[in-house]
XYZ file of C-alpha atoms in Angstrom:
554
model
C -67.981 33.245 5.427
C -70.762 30.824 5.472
C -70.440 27.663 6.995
C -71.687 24.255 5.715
C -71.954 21.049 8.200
C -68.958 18.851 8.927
C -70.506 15.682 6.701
C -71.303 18.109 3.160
C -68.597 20.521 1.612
C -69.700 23.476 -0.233
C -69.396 23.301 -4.080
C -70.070 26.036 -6.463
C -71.483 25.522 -10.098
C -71.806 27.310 -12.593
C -73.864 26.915 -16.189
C -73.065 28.609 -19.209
C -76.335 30.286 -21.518
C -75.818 27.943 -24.088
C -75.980 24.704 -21.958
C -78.918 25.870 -19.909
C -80.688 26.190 -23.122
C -79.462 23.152 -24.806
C -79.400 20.674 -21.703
C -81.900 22.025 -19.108
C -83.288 18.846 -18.079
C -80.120 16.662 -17.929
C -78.873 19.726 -15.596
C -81.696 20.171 -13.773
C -83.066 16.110 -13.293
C -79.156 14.406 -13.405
C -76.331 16.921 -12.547
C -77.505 19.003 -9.569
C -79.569 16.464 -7.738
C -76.648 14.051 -7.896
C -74.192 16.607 -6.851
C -76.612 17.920 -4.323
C -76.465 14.196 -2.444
C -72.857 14.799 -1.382
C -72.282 18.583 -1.289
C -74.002 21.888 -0.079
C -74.207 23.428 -3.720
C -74.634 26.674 -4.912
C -76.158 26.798 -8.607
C -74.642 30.443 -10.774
C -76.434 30.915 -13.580
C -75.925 32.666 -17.314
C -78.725 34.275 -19.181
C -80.443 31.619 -21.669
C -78.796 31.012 -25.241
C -79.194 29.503 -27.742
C -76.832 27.903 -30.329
C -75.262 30.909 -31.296
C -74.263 33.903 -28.685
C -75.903 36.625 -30.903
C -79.040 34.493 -30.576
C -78.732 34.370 -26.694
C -80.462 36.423 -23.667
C -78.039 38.844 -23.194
C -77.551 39.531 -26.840
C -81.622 40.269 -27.237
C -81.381 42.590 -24.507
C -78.266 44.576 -25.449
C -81.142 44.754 -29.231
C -83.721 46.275 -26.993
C -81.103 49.228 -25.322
C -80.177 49.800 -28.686
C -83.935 50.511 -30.082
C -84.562 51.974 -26.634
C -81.975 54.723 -28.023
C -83.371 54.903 -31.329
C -86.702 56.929 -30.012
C -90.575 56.163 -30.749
C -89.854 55.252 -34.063
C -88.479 51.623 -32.670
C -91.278 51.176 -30.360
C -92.862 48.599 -32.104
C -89.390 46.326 -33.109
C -88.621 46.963 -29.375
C -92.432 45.264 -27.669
C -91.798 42.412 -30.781
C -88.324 41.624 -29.331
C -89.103 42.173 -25.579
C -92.051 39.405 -26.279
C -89.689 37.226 -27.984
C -87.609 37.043 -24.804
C -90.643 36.644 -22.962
C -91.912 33.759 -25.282
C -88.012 32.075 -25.221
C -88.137 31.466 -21.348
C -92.273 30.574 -21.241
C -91.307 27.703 -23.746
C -88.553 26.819 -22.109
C -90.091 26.280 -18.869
C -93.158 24.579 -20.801
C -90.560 22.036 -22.380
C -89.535 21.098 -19.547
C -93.032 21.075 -16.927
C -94.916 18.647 -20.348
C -92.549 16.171 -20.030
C -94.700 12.599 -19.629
C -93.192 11.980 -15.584
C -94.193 15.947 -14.985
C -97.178 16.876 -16.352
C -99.663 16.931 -13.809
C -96.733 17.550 -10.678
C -96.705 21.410 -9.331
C -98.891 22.620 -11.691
C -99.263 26.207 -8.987
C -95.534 25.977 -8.725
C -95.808 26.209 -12.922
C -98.199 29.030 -13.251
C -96.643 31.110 -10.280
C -92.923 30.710 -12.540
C -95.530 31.624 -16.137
C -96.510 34.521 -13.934
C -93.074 36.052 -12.367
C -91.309 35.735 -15.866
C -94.484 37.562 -18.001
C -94.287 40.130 -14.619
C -90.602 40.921 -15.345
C -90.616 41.104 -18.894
C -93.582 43.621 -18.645
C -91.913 45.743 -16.157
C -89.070 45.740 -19.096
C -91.303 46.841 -21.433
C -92.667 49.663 -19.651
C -89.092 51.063 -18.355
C -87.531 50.902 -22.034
C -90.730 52.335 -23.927
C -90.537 54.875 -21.265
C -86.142 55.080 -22.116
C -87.681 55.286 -26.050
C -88.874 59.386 -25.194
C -85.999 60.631 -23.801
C -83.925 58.406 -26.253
C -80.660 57.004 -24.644
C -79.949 55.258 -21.000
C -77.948 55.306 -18.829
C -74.858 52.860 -18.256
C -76.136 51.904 -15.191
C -79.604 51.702 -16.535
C -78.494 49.029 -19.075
C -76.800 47.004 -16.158
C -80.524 46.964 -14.738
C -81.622 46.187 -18.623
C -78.500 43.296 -18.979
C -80.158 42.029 -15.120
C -83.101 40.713 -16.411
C -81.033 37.675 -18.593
C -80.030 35.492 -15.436
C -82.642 37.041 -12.967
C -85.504 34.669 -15.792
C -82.498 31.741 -15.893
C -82.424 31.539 -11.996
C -86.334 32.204 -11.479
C -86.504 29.145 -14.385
C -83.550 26.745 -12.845
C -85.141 27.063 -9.400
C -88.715 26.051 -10.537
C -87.427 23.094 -12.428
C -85.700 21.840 -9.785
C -88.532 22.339 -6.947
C -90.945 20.652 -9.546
C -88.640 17.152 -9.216
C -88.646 17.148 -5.446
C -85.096 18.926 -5.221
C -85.944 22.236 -3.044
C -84.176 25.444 -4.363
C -84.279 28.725 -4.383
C -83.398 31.966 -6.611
C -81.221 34.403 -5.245
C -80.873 38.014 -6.993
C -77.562 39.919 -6.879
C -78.634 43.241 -8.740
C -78.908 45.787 -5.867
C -75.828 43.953 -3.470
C -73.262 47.040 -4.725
C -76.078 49.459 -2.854
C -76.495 46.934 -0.034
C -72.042 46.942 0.840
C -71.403 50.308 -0.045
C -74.680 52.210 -0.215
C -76.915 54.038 -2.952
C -74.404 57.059 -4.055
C -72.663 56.500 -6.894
C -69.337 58.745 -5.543
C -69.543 56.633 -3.047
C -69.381 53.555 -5.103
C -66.630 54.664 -7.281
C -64.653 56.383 -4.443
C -64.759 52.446 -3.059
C -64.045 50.609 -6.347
C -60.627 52.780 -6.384
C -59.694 52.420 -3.032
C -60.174 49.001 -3.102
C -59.268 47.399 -5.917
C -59.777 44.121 -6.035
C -61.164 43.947 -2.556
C -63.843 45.458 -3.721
C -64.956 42.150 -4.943
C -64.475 40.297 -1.577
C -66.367 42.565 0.054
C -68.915 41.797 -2.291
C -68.250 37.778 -1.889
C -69.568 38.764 2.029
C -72.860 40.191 0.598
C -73.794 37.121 -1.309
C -72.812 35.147 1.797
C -75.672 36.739 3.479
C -77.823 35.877 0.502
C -76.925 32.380 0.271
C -77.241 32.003 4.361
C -81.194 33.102 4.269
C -81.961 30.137 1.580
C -81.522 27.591 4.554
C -81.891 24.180 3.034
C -82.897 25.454 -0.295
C -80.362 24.860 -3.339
C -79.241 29.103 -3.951
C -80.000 29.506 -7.323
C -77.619 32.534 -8.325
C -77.609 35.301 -10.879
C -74.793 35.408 -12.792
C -75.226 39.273 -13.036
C -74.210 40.596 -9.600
C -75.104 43.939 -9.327
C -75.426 48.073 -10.777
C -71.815 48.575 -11.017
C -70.868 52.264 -10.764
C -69.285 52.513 -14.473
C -71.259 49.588 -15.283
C -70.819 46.078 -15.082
C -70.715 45.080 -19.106
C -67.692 48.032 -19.364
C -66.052 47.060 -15.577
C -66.019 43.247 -15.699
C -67.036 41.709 -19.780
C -69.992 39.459 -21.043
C -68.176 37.239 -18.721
C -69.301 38.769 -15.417
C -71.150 35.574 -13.974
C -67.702 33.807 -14.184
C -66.562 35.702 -11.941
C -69.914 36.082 -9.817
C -69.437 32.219 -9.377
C -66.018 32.598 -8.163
C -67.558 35.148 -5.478
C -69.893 32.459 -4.037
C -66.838 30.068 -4.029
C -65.296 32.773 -1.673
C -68.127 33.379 0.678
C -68.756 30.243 1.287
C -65.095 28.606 1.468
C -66.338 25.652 -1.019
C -64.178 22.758 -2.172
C -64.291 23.236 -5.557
C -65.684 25.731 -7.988
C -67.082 24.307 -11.161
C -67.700 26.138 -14.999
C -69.643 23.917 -16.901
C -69.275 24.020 -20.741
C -69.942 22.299 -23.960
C -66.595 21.246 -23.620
C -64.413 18.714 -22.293
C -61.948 21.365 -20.837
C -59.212 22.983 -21.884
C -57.215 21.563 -25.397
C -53.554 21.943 -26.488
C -55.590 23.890 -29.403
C -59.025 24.716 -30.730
C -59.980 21.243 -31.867
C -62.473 22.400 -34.327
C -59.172 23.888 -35.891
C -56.376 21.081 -34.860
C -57.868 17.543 -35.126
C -54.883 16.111 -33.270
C -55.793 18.799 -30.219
C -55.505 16.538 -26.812
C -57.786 17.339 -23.550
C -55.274 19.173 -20.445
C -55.628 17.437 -17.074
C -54.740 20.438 -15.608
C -53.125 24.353 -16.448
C -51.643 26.803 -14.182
C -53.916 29.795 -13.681
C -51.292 32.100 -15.363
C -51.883 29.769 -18.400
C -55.810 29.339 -18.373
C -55.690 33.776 -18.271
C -53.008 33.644 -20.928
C -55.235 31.393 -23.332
C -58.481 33.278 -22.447
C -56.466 36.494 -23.274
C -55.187 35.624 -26.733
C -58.662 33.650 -28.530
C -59.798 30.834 -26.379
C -62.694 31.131 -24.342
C -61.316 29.861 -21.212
C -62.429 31.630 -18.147
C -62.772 35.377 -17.160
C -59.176 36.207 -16.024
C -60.428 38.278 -12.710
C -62.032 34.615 -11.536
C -58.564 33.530 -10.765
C -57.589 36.395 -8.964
C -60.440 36.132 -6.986
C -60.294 32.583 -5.676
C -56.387 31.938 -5.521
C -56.023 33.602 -1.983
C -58.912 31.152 -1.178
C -56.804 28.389 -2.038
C -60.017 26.813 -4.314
C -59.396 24.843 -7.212
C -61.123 25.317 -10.215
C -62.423 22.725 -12.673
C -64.000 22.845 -16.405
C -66.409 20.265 -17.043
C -68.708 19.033 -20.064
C -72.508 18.743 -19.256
C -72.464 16.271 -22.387
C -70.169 14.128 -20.386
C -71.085 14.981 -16.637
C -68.740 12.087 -15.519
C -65.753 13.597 -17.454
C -62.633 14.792 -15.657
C -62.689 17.874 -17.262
C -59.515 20.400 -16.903
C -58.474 21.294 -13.268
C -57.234 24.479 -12.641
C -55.015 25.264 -9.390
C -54.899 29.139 -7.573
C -50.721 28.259 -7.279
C -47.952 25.619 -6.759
C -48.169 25.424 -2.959
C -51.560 26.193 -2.394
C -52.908 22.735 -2.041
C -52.924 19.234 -2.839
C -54.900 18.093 -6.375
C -58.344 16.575 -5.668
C -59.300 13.834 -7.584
C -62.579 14.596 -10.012
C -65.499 15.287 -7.461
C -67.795 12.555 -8.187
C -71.695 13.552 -7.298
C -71.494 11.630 -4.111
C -68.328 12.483 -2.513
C -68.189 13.767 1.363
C -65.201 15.795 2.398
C -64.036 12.432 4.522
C -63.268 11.069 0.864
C -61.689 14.145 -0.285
C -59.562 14.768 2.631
C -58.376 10.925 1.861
C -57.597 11.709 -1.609
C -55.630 14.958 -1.060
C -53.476 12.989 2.155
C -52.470 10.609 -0.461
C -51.487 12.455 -3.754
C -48.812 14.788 -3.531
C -48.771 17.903 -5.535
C -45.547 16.949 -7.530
C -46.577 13.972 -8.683
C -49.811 15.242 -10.059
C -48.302 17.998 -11.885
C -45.155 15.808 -12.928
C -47.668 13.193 -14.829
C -48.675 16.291 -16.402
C -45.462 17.780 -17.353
C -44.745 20.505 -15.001
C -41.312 20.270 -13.259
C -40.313 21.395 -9.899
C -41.554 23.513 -6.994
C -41.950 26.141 -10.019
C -43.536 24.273 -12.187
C -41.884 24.640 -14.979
C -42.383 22.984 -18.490
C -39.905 21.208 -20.829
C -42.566 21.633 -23.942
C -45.435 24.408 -24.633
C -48.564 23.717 -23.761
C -51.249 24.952 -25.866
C -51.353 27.011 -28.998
C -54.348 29.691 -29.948
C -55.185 32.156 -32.513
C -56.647 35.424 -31.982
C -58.552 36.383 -35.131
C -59.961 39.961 -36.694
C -56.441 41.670 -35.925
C -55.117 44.998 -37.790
C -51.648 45.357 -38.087
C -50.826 49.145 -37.630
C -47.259 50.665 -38.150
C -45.796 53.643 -37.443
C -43.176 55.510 -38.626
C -42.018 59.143 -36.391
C -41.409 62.351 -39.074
C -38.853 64.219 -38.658
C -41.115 67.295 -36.864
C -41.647 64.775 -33.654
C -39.077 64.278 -31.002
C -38.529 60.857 -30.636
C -38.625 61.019 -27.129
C -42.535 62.224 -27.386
C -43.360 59.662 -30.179
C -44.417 56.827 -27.573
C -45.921 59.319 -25.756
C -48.275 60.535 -28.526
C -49.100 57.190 -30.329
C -49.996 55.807 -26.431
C -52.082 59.044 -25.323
C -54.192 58.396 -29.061
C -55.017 55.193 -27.941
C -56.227 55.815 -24.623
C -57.938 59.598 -25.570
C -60.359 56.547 -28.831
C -60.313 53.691 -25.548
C -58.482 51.510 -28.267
C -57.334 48.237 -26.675
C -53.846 46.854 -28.341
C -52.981 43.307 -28.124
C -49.037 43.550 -29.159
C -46.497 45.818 -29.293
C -42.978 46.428 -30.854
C -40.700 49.148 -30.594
C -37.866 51.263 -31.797
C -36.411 54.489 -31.500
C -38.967 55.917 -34.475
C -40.855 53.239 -35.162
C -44.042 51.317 -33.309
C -45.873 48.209 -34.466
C -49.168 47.905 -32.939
C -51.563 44.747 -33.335
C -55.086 45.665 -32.183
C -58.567 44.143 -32.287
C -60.729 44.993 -35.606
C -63.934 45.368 -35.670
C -66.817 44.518 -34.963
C -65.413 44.562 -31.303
C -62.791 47.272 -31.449
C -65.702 49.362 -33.937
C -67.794 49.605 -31.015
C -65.164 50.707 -28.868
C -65.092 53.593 -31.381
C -69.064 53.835 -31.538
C -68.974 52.563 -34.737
C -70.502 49.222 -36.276
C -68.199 50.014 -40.162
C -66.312 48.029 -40.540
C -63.546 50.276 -41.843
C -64.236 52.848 -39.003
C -61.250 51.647 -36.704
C -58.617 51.788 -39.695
C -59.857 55.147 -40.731
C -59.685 56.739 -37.258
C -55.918 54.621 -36.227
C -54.994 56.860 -39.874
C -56.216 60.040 -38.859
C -54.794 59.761 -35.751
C -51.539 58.950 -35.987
C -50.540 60.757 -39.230
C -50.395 63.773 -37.211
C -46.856 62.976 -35.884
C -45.545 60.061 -38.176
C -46.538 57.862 -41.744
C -48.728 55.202 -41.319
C -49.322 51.654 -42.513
C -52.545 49.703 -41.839
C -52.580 45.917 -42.471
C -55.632 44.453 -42.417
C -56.957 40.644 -42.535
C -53.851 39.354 -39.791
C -54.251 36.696 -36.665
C -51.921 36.369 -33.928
C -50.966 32.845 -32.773
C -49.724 32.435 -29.512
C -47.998 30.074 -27.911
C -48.488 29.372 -24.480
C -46.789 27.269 -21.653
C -46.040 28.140 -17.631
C -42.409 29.532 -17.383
C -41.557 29.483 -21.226
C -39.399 32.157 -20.956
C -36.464 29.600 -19.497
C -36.971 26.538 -22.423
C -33.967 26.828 -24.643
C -34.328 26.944 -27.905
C -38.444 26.979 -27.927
C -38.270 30.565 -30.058
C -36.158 28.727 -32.701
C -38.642 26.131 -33.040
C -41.617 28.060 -33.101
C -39.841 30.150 -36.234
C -38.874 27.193 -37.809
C -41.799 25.602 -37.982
C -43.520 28.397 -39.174
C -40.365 28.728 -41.573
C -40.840 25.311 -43.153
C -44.600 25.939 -43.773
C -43.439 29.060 -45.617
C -45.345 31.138 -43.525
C -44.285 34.538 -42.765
C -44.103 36.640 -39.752
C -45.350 40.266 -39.256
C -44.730 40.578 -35.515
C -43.500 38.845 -32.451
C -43.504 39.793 -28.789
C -42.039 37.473 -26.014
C -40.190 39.540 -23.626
C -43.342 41.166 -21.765
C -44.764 37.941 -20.670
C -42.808 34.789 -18.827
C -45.590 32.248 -20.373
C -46.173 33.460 -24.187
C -44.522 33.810 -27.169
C -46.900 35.437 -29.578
C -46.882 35.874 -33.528
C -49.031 38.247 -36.079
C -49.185 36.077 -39.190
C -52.259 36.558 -42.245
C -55.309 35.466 -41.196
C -55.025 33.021 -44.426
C -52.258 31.167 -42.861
C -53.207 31.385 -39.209
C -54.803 27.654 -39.267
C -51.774 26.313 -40.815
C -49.411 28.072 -38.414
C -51.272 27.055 -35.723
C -51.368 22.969 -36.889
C -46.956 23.528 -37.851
C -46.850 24.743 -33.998
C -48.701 21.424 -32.633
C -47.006 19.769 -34.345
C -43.549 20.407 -34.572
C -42.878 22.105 -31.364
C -45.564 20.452 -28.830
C -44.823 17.704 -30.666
C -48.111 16.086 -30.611
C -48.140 14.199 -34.197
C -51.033 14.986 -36.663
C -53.625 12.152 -36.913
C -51.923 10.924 -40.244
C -48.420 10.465 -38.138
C -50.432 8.394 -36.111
C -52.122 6.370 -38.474
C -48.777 5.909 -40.113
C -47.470 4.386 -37.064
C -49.586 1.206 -37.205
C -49.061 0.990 -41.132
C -47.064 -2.281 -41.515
C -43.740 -1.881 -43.857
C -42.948 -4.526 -46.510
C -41.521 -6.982 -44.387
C -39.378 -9.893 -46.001
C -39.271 -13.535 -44.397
């Protein structure tokens, strides 16, 4: 573990694509040099996006694989998109170095940044026209591809700070796998089983070393931490550098690990969705996974795994509102004491102050969690998880029942079809599952209709079928559910006296979740009658009617 001086604790941020890309400056001239007065910071960083994900980094790259694959005939749609990426990050960085305070400060610092990114993005262009004649790659190959996105963001980030008198440093994770368990890929995968998830901790040791050789330089971190042996995009998710961050919080014991959003922090719903949604102070981690799981885009659930042995908060946090409190998020109960909001210019002396003098209880009482098990008396957030097929299945009379789960199961895993909800009989099953364009892929498939054909096919062998398309499942979330009386009856009624009907429900397989397949038509409405009536946070017209004076007589 690295070691910071007594007078600065470590903290660990990380930036999303999208704010990098929408708020560079702010990050780069306000957030990190203020933080950096009071802390020993470590800076993660996402490939650049832009407003929209399909518009972002990664998504360009994952374009250029896929023309890589399509042969010669692609060549030239795969040079115009490798420039494009090359042109994104060169006016990026230019946006940022012709600003009136900047333009004539580090101008060799400027061109030596113009130079590395046009150096990588050739060396890109050569390996995938060179991908284009044998025509497919590899999945480690597209990890090295996928690299490229937050290797330009760090390269970027680190020049941009340098340039305003704030010293940092980029730090590049792609070859650490090789580095802690060494270049054969048996030996790689031999360690990823053995391990499990200590195979990540040994990792969090490798970027300790990293971080230890930038000295008094700001580490500048990819997000993308290495060639995993079955790939990192199919072995962690798009959101690897979540969990890359949570690494660095590891090796280096920080205070607090930080995911900055576009957002405030986590909501009792989506409030694009539910105008009356209200800003969390804090969820459990089982919750945060739970709602990250089932539609909102929370956190990657291994993050929590990774720091809750390390006892190290973590806290979600707006870059539109860099003095918000955002949504803190503790490893467990009796881990530690809540910190107060790290302001940019807090020492630890402060922070050991403020965790002496507010008890854990009282924190998470204010906040509605009861008891050393923190349990709740209400829900506490409702999602929806959109694009869902509803699939049931029906055993004939030639299959054993015994074998039915068996077979339906074994289909599943043999087409690496991921199912969200289940429900079972004797000779029937009831499967929710992901539709395309996600689950398509899965299937190697972009048709739409690819993923109901196949789920047909298969399963008719042994039973009839029934395919449902165009359903949601709402979920309703809140730590230790499973013991609030009378919360199931609500959540039906509710749903009851909106006249909305239910498809599905499962509740018994998780402590923390009750969830619901309802049409995708009524999923908004089911998901305001849940805030409503059984959070019971009123709708902004109950409030409004509050302060509506009657007809009063004198």
């Amino acid at each position: 573990m690295v070691t910071a001086a007594a007078s600065k604790p470590w903290l660990v941020q990380k930036y999303g694509g999208t704010s990098l890309g929408k708020l560079l400056d702010t990050i780069c001239s306000s957030i990190i040099p203020q933080y950096a007065l009071g802390h020993h910071l470590i800076v993660v960083c996402s490939a650049l996006s832009g407003t929209l994900k399909a518009s972002g980094t990664t998504s360009l790259l994952l374009q250029c694989i896929a023309f890589a694959e399509l042969g010669v005939d692609a060549q030239k749609r795969l040079v115009d998109l490798v420039d494009l990426i090359r042109d994104n990050h060169l006016n990026v960085l230019e946006a940022f170095a012709s600003a009136p305070a900047r333009v004539t400060t580090h101008t060799p610092l400027y061109q030596d940044t113009v130079a590395g990114v046009q150096r990588e993005c050739e060396g890109l262009k050569r390996f995938l026209l060179a991908a284009q004649i044998v025509g497919e790659l590899s999945p480690r190959s597209k990890d090295r591809v996928i690299a490229l996105g937050e290797k330009l963001a760090s390269m970027i980030v680190a020049a941009c700070l340098t340039s305003i008198g704030t010293p940092a440093k980029p730090v590049f994770l792609d070859n650490i796998i090789s580095a802690a368990f060494g270049s054969s890929i048996h030996d790689q995968v031999a360690a990823l089983e053995r391990l499990g998830p200590r195979f990540y901790h040994v990792l969090a040791d490798q970027i300790g070393g990293q971080i230890r050789q930038c000295g008094q330089e700001i580490p500048i971190v990819t997000g993308f931490f290495g060639i995993m042996p079955d790939s990192l995009l199919q072995t962690v998710g798009r959101g690897y550098s979540d969990l890359c961050a949570a690494m660095c919080a590891v090796a280096v014991g920080a205070e607090e690990l930080q995911i900055w959003k576009e957002v405030d922090g986590i909501f009792t719903a989506d409030p694009r969705k539910v105008p009356s949604a209200r800003l969390l102070s804090t969820v459990t981690a089982e919750e945060a996974t739970e709602l990250t799981y089932y539609g909102s885009e929370v956190i990657h659930p291994l993050t929590m795994d990774q720091i809750s042995d390390a006892c190290i908060p973590l806290r979600l946090k707006n870059v539109f509102k860099p003095s918000g409190h955002g949504t803190i998020i503790y490893p467990s109960a009796t881990s530690i004491s809540p910190i107060s909001p790290i302001s940019p210019s807090s020492s630890s002396s402060t922070s050991s102050l403020t965790r002496a003098t507010i008890p854990l209880s009282s924190f998470m009482l204010e906040n509605g969690y009861h008891g050393s098990q923190q349990e709740r008396r209400r829900p506490t957030a409702v999602t929806v998880k959109d694009d869902i097929l509803l699939v049931n299945v029906v055993c004939n009379r030639n299959t054993k029942s015994q074998g039915f789960l068996t077979q339906v199961f074994d289909r599943l895993e043999r087409n690496k079809i991921p199912v969200d909800l289940v429900a079972t009989s004797e000779r029937h099953v009831s499967l929710a599952v992901r539709a395309p364009p996600t689950a398509a892929a899965a299937v190697g498939s972009s048709d739409p209709g690819a993923l109901l054909l196949l789920l047909r096919e298969e399963f008719e062998r042994f039973g009839h079928v029934a395919v449902s398309p165009n359903m949601a499942i709402v979920t309703v979330v809140g730590h230790k559910m499973r013991n609030m009386t009378g919360v199931s009856n609500e959540i039906m009624s509710a749903l009851a006296s909106a006249q909305i009907s239910i498809y599905l429900t499962s509740q018994g397989a998780s402590k923390i979740n009750i969830s619901l397949v309802v049409a995708a038509d009524d999923a908004l409405a089911a998901m305001n009658a849940i805030h409503s009536e059984v959070l019971k946070i009123p709708t902004h017209r109950e409030q409004e009617n509050r302060f509506i004076p009657g007809p009063w007589l004198y």
